[in-house]
Short mmCIF file of C-alpha atoms in Angstrom, two decimals:
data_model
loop_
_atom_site.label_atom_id
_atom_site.label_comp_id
_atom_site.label_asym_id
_atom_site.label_seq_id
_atom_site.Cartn_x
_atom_site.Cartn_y
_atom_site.Cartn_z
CA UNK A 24 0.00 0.00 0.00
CA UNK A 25 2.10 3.51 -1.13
CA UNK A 26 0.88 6.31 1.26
CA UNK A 27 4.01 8.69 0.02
CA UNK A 28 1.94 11.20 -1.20
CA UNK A 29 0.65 14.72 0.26
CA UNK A 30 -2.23 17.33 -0.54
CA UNK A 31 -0.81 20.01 0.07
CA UNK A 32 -2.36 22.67 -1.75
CA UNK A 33 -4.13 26.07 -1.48
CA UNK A 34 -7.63 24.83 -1.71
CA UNK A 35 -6.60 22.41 0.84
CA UNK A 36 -5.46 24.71 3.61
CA UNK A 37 -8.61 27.00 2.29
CA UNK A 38 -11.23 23.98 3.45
CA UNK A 39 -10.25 23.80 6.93
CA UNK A 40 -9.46 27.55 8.14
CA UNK A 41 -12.34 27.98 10.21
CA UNK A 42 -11.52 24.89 12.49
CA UNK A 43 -8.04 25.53 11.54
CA UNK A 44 -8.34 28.55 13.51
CA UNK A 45 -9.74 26.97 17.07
CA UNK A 46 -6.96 24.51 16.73
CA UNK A 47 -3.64 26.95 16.76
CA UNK A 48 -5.45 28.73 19.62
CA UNK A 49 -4.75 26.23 22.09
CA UNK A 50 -1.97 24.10 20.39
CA UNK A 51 0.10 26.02 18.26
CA UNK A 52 -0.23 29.93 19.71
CA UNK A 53 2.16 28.33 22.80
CA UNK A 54 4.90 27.62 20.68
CA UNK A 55 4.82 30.84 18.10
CA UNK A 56 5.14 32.57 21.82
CA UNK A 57 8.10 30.43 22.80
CA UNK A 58 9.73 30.94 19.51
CA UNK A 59 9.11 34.45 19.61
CA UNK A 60 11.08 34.79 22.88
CA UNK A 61 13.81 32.61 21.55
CA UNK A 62 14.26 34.90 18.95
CA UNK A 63 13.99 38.14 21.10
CA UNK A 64 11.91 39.83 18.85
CA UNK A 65 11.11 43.76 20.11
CA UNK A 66 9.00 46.43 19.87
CA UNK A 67 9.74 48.15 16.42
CA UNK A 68 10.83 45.49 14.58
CA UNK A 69 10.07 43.90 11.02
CA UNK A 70 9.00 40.54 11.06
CA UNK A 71 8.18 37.97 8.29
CA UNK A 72 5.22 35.33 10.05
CA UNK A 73 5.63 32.40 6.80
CA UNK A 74 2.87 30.40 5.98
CA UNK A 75 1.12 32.06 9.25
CA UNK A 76 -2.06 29.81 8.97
CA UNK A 77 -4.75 31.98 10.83
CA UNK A 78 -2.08 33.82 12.59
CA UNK A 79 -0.75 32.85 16.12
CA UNK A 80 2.74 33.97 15.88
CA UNK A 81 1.58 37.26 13.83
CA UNK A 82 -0.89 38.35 16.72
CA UNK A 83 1.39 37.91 19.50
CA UNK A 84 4.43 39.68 17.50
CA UNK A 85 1.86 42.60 17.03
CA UNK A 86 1.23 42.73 20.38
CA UNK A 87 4.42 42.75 20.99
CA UNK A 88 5.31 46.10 19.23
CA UNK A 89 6.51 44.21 15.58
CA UNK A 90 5.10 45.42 12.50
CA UNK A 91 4.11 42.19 11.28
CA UNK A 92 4.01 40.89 7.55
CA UNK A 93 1.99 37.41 7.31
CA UNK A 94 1.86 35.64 4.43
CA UNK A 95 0.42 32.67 3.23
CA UNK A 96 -0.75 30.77 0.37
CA UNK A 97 -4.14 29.88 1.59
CA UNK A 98 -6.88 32.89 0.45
CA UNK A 99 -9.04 31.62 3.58
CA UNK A 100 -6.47 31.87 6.04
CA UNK A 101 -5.51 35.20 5.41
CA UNK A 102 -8.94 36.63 5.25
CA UNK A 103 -9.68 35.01 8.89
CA UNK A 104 -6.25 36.71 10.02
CA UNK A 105 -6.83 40.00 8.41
CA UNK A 106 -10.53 39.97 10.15
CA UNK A 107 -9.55 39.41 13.52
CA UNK A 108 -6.60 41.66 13.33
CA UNK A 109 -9.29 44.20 12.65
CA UNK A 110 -11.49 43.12 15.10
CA UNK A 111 -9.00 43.61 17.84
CA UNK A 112 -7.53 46.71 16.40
CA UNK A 113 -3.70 45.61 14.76
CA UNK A 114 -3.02 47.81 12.80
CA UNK A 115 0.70 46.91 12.84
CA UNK A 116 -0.46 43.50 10.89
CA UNK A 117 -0.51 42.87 6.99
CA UNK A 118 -1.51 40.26 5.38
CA UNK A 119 -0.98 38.69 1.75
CA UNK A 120 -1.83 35.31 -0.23
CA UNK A 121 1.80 34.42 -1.28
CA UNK A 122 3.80 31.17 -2.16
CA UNK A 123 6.16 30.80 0.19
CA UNK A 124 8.69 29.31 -1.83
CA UNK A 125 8.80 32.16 -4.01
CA UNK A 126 8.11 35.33 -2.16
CA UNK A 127 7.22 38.83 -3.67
CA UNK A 128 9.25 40.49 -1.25
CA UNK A 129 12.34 42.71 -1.75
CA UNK A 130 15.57 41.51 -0.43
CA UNK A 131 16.61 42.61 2.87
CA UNK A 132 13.27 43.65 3.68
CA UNK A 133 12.93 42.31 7.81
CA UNK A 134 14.61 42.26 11.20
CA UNK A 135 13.26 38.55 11.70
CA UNK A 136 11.20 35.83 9.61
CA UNK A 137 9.76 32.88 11.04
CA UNK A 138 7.51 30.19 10.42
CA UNK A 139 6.08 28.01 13.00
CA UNK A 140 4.71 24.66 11.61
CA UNK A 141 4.52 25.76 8.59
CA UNK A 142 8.11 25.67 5.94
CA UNK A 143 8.71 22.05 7.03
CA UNK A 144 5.56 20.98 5.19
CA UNK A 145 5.95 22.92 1.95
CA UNK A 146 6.49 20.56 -0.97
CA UNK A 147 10.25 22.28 -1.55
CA UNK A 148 10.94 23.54 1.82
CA UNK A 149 14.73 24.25 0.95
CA UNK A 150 13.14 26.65 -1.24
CA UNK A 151 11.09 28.17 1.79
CA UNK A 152 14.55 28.77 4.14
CA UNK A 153 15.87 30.34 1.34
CA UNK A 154 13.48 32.92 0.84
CA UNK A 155 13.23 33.63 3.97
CA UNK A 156 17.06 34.00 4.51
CA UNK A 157 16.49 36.08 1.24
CA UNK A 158 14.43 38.80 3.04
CA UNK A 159 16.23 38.83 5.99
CA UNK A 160 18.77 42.09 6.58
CA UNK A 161 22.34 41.09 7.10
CA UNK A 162 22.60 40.33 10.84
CA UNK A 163 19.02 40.00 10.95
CA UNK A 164 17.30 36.17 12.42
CA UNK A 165 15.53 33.56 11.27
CA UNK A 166 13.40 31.28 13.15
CA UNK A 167 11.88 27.94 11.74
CA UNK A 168 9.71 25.96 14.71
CA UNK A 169 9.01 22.17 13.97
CA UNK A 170 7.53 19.00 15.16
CA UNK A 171 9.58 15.91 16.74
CA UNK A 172 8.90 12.42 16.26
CA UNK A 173 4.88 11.43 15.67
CA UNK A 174 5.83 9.97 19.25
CA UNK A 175 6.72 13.17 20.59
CA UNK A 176 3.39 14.74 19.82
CA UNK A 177 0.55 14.32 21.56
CA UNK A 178 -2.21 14.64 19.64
CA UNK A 179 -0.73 12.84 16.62
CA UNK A 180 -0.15 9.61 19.29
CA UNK A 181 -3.83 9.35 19.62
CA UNK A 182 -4.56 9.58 16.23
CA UNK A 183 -1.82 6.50 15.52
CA UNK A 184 -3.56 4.50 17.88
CA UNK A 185 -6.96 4.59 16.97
CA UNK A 186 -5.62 4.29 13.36
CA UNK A 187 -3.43 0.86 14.44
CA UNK A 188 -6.87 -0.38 16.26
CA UNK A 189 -8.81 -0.30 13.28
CA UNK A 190 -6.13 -1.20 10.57
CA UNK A 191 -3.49 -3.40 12.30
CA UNK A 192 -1.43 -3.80 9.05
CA UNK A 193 -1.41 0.37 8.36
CA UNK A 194 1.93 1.82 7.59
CA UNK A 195 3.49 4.56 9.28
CA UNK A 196 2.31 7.98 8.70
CA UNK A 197 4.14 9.33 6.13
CA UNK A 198 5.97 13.30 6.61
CA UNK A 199 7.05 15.67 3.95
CA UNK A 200 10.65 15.75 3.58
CA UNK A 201 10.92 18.77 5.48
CA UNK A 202 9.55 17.08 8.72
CA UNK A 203 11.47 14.08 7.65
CA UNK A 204 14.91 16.63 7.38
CA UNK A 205 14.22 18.47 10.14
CA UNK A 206 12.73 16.47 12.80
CA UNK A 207 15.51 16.23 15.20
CA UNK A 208 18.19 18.71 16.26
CA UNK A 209 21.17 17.81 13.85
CA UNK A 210 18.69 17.32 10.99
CA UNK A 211 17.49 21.12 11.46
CA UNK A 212 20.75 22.63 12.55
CA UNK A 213 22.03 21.24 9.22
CA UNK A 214 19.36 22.83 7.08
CA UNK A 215 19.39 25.91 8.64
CA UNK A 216 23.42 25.87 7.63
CA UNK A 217 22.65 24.88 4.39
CA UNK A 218 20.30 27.61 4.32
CA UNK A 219 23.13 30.39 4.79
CA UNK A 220 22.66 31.08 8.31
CA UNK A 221 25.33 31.23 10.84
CA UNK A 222 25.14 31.23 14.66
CA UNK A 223 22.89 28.26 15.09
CA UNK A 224 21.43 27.30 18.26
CA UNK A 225 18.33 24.79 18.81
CA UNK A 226 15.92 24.84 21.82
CA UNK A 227 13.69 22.42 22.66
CA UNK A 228 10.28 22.92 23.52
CA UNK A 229 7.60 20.46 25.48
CA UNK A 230 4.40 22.28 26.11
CA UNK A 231 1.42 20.87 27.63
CA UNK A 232 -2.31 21.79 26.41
CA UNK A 233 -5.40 21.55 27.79
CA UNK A 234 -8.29 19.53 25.45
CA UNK A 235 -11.42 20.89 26.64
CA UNK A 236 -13.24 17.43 25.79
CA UNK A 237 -12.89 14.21 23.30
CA UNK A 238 -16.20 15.86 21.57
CA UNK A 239 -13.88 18.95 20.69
CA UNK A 240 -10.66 16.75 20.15
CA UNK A 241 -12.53 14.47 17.17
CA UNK A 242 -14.44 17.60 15.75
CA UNK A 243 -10.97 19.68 15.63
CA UNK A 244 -8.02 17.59 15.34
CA UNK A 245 -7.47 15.16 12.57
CA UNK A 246 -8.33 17.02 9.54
CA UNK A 247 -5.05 18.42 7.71
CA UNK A 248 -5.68 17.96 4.20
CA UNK A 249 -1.90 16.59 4.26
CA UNK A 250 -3.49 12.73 5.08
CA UNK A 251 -6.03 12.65 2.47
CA UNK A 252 -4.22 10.28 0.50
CA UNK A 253 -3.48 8.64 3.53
CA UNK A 254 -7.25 7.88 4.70
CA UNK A 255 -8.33 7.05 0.79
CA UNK A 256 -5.49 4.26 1.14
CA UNK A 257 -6.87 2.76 3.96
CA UNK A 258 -10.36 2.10 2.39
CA UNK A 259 -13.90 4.03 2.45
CA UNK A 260 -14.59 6.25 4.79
CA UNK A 261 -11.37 5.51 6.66
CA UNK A 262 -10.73 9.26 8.37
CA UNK A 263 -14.28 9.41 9.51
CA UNK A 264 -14.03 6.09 10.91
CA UNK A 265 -10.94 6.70 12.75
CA UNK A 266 -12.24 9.77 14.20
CA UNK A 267 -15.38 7.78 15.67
CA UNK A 268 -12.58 5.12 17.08
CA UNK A 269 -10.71 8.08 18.99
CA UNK A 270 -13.94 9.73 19.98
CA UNK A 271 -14.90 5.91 21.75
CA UNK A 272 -11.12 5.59 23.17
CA UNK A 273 -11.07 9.62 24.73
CA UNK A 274 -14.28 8.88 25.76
CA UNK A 275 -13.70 6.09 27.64
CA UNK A 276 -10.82 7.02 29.20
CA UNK A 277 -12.14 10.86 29.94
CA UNK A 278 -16.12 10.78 29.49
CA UNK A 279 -16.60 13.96 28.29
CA UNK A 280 -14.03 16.09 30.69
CA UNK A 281 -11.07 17.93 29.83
CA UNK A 282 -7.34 16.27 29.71
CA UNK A 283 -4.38 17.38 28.65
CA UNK A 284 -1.71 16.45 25.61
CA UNK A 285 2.30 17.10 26.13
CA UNK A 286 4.29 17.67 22.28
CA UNK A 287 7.75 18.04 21.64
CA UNK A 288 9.01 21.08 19.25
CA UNK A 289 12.03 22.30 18.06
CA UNK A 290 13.13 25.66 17.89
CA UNK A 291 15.99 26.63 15.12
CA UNK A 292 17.45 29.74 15.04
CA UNK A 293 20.09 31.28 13.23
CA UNK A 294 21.81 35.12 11.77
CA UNK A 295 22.18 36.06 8.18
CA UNK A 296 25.70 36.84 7.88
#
């Protein structure tokens, strides 16, 4: 059975902003916090958020005092950013539908570019550090935040499982070479060399969330567009059938009360010489 292949596209990323958006504000906004720190970002500053999704990392640089460029190639994503940044009054936020592998930004444009969860999955993610080590000033930073091991993450183990009850014989999930590159600490110090950048350092991060109940876990977790080729290899309706397997497990192990999930993330950073 040959899994090795990924949506990732536009129209994909477009489908699930919405619940996209409930998702990175209780799994991902932790890290793009963590990695903001790492990278000492302050008040004044130009920063690049790369495929920013519905915006986590954007938001809390803007709060932060950065004026904040988010881009990503997702129509629907951008639109949900750009309406809450209005909502809650950013005005030091744009936003623009761009590839990230080929960015319409001038050269030495920002203090700092980063992309949480997001370059590792591009289909040519060499292509991603390199733009954004392409818009970086000289002596300016570059942070790229990724995911350990499927092991390491907590939502991801749950997912394995309930696949594994159902399909015994199921192969691994598979990960873009980027996650498969850059998924422990050599791997991503090694790209981020490649990349250009010099003083390279790596920080872990293990963060602990709060699910607010298996009903909310199955309605909100499981859907990247990444695994659709995944499920259709498994057989009919395999993705909604694994979700009703996890909803059973969670439930039966939590009824319907909250619990909490512990992932494993790596922080690269690194200077443009």
């Amino acid at each position: 059975m040959s899994t090795e292949k990924f949506e990732s596209t536009s129209e994909g990323w477009d489908a699930i902003a919405q619940k996209f958006a409930k998702v990175a504000d209780v799994l991902t906004a932790p890290y793009a916090v963590e990695t903001l720190d790492a990278l000492k970002v302050t008040s004044g500053e130009r920063l690049l958020d790369l495929a920013c999704g519905t915006g986590p990392l954007s938001f809390a640089a803007a709060k932060q005092g950065a004026d904040v460029m988010a881009v990503d190639w997702s129509a629907d994503m951008i639109a949900y950013l750009v309406n809450q940044a209005e909502t809650n009054g950013l005005d030091n936020i744009s936003a623009k539908v761009m590839d990230g592998q080929a960015l319409e930004l001038p050269d030495e444009s920002f203090d700092v570019a980063c992309s949480v969860f997001g370059v590792f999955l591009f289909p040519d993610f060499r292509k991603g550090l390199a733009e954004m080590v392409r818009v970086v000033k000289p002596g300016g930073r570059v942070g790229v935040t990724v995911w350990g091991d499927f092991e390491q993450i907590g939502h991801m183990r749950l997912w394995k499982e309930a696949i594994l009850d159902l399909y015994p014989d199921a192969p691994d999930l598979p990960k873009p070479d980027g996650w498969k590159a850059m998924h422990d600490a050599d791997g991503l110090e090694r790209e981020l060399q490649t990349a250009g950048l010099t003083s390279i350092s790596i920080r872990p991060l293990s963060l602990t969330w709060t699910v607010p109940s298996p009903t909310w876990f199955s309605q909100n977790i499981g859907s990247c567009p990444l695994y659709d080729s995944y499920f259709e290899a498994l057989g009919p309706d395999a993705r909604d059938r694994t979700r009703e397997r996890l909803f059973a497990q969670l439930e039966e192990r939590h009824g319907e009360s909250s619990f909490e999930l512990t992932s494993q993330a790596l922080v690269g950073m690194g200077k443009k010489g």
